[in-house]
Amino acid sequence: MNKTMEILESALTDANFRKLLAIPNRRVHKFVADAIQLCMPMKVFVCNDSKMDREYIRRTAIARGEETPLANPYHTVHFDGFHDQARDKETTLYLTPEGDNLGEQLTQMDRDKGLEIVQKRLSGSMDNKKMVVRFFCLGPLDSLFSVPVVQITDSFYVAHSEDLLYRRGYDYFRRLPEDKEIFWMLHSSGKIMHSISIDWKKRGVMIDYKDNTVYSMNTQYAGNTIGLKKLALRLAIRKADREAWLAEHMFLMAVHGPSNRKTYFTGAFPSGCGKTSTSMVRGNTIVGDDLTYLRILNGKIRGVNVERGIFGIIRSVTQKDDPVIWDVLRSKRPAIFSNVLITEDEGVRWLDDGSEPPEIGNNYSGEWFAGKVDRHGEEIPYANKNARYTIGLEGLANLDRALDDSRGVEVGGIIYGGRDRDTWVPVQQSLDWNHGVITMGASLESETTAAIIGPSGVRKFQPFSNLDFISIPLGKYIQNHIDFVEGLEQVPPIFGVNYFLKDENDNYLNDKLDKMVWLKWMELRVHEGVGAIETPTGYIPLYEDLKELFQSHLDKDYSKMEYDIQFTTRVPELLEKIDRITNIYMETVDDTPQVLFDLLEEQRARLVDAQGEHGDCIMASTFV
Ligand code: OXD
Ligand code: MN
């Protein structure tokens, strides 16, 4: 018997050994055996996706205190450690083999050194714990888009969350060709006390792209641990680069237009900037809210949702603004809440949920009461700003039928949006594909949010809303977007949106619901159903069209004054943005395609000309 089999046979019970061996793939067996040798679990559980195995995972998450049951028997709450409730960019590293350099914008570490750290941190990390082995598929099963993933973890919360969020893949693995490319994920929460990772100071996510493997260590926050989410995205971007497709941080939804027409849009917004809320806008249907793979099939861009669930920010979810999510979170459907408050009657509360703040409850700090402070005297909020809900998409009343279409859906339009207080208009269409890729995608900036550890509200370079996950040199990634549509007869329009424009008193200029109108306008533009005004930065809506859309979709009287303010071309801010972006690319990105500098300079020249003629703030009507 070979070494792999010896390890598996001695570590697994007969039943688990049989489940693993039913997958006839030697690389899978070796990955599991190597993980056992390294992490030394007390026991190993192989999940074959049966109802019984999946229920066992959920029950064990509760029995071990990783999740707390609530009054609704379908609901649980999970708490992460105080310092571990958002993605940690600083300790998320690409392991670069000698000779590779991903560029200054990406955090990297020498591969050999990184693997040594992985060995040290994971050695014996599952001592006294059970290892779970699960199989999934990113994208629809048995499709050109499918990517099989093996997840090993010692967290039943991670295994349970993935059950809600991803397509189960045990049977798919059983029929997989032996040489099919697989992504490999190994996670350990490390030493646990009161259900919390105590070695969070030694946490890390290490992306060994050479071996398609990601290691996640001493952390519990789902954004750092759920291998199929952002960890796999980083590997997928490299795979897409090799195979000439795109792996994006984008929602995928159908915007419903006149006469029951459905037009599919993808939208890239940084974490916490409106992806989920846009994809849930009333009257439309959702395919996915976070991750999309895009490929060209028969001369068209087609997209799939990589996932089948939502790991959504729960702050500000209210009955009025988010009725569909609200209903699901009250239904008899599985949901895992994280870092919220558990109330005395075993319900949950989160920040800005539309009710008076609570007085008492239980949260990640233990027993909580209004005014409770931490040891530095800082008030502890009753829930984290980045508290989340995890649900499957199947319960949503607005789920689009195409979720599992193995050919994906034809993409009619692409949207880029960030959290921008003073520069972009609420919605505009790029002049053409390259102009959109460069001035909207590659030039995107956004204020930081609670989804990432560190201060919020700081304007940061956030190209394609994907900077945190881009795993190839940035210039190459941009070039891939330019090349993606080469040879296509027709390409979808690209749009830039900004929901976060503010006045000088720091008040938002738009209501949350206004995005409905921007979506409907973009849908009409795809089909040339409305005209537009050409400005130096792109095509913007005509007042009359917006007025009608506001009236018919939101029953709102949209005034000319609101339009004039919102759709003013703010020349100084736009020029400053061009300076910032050009400098970043000149100074920190070695392989920036020349087209980026050319298009930004052209945009600058158009803005300077307009400024010479009309001044700093130019109203839309000036360009008519
Ligand atoms: C997410 C994120 O959780 O981007 O989707 O952080
Ligand atoms: Mn995301």
PDB file of C-alpha atoms in Angstrom, residues 121-127 129 153-155 187-193 195-200 202 216-220 225:
ATOM      1  CA  ARG A 121       1.352  27.433  11.818  1.00  0.00           C
ATOM      2  CA  LEU A 122      -0.635  24.467  10.616  1.00  0.00           C
ATOM      3  CA  SER A 123       1.521  21.813  12.237  1.00  0.00           C
ATOM      4  CA  GLY A 124      -0.695  20.059  14.786  1.00  0.00           C
ATOM      5  CA  SER A 125      -3.296  22.812  14.390  1.00  0.00           C
ATOM      6  CA  MET A 126      -6.184  20.320  14.456  1.00  0.00           C
ATOM      7  CA  ASP A 127      -4.939  18.488  17.498  1.00  0.00           C
ATOM      8  CA  LYS A 129     -10.296  18.643  16.660  1.00  0.00           C
ATOM      9  CA  THR A 153     -11.356  22.908   7.522  1.00  0.00           C
ATOM     10  CA  ASP A 154     -11.575  22.353  11.245  1.00  0.00           C
ATOM     11  CA  SER A 155     -14.454  24.817  11.476  1.00  0.00           C
ATOM     12  CA  HIS A 187      -8.225  26.166   6.725  1.00  0.00           C
ATOM     13  CA  SER A 188      -7.617  25.898  10.441  1.00  0.00           C
ATOM     14  CA  SER A 189      -8.973  28.247  13.104  1.00  0.00           C
ATOM     15  CA  GLY A 190      -5.970  27.206  15.199  1.00  0.00           C
ATOM     16  CA  LYS A 191      -6.171  27.215  18.985  1.00  0.00           C
ATOM     17  CA  ILE A 192      -9.684  27.939  20.196  1.00  0.00           C
ATOM     18  CA  MET A 193     -10.855  29.315  23.514  1.00  0.00           C
ATOM     19  CA  SER A 195     -15.080  29.149  20.432  1.00  0.00           C
ATOM     20  CA  ILE A 196     -12.717  31.959  19.334  1.00  0.00           C
ATOM     21  CA  SER A 197      -9.324  31.730  17.553  1.00  0.00           C
ATOM     22  CA  ILE A 198      -6.904  32.981  20.134  1.00  0.00           C
ATOM     23  CA  ASP A 199      -3.816  33.207  17.923  1.00  0.00           C
ATOM     24  CA  TRP A 200      -5.357  35.865  15.690  1.00  0.00           C
ATOM     25  CA  LYS A 202      -0.629  34.959  13.800  1.00  0.00           C
ATOM     26  CA  SER A 216      -6.070  30.125   5.872  1.00  0.00           C
ATOM     27  CA  MET A 217      -4.769  30.097   9.439  1.00  0.00           C
ATOM     28  CA  ASN A 218      -5.773  31.276  12.920  1.00  0.00           C
ATOM     29  CA  THR A 219      -8.809  33.177  11.694  1.00  0.00           C
ATOM     30  CA  GLN A 220     -12.572  32.611  11.656  1.00  0.00           C
ATOM     31  CA  THR A 225     -11.825  31.372   5.826  1.00  0.00           C
TER      32      THR A 225
END
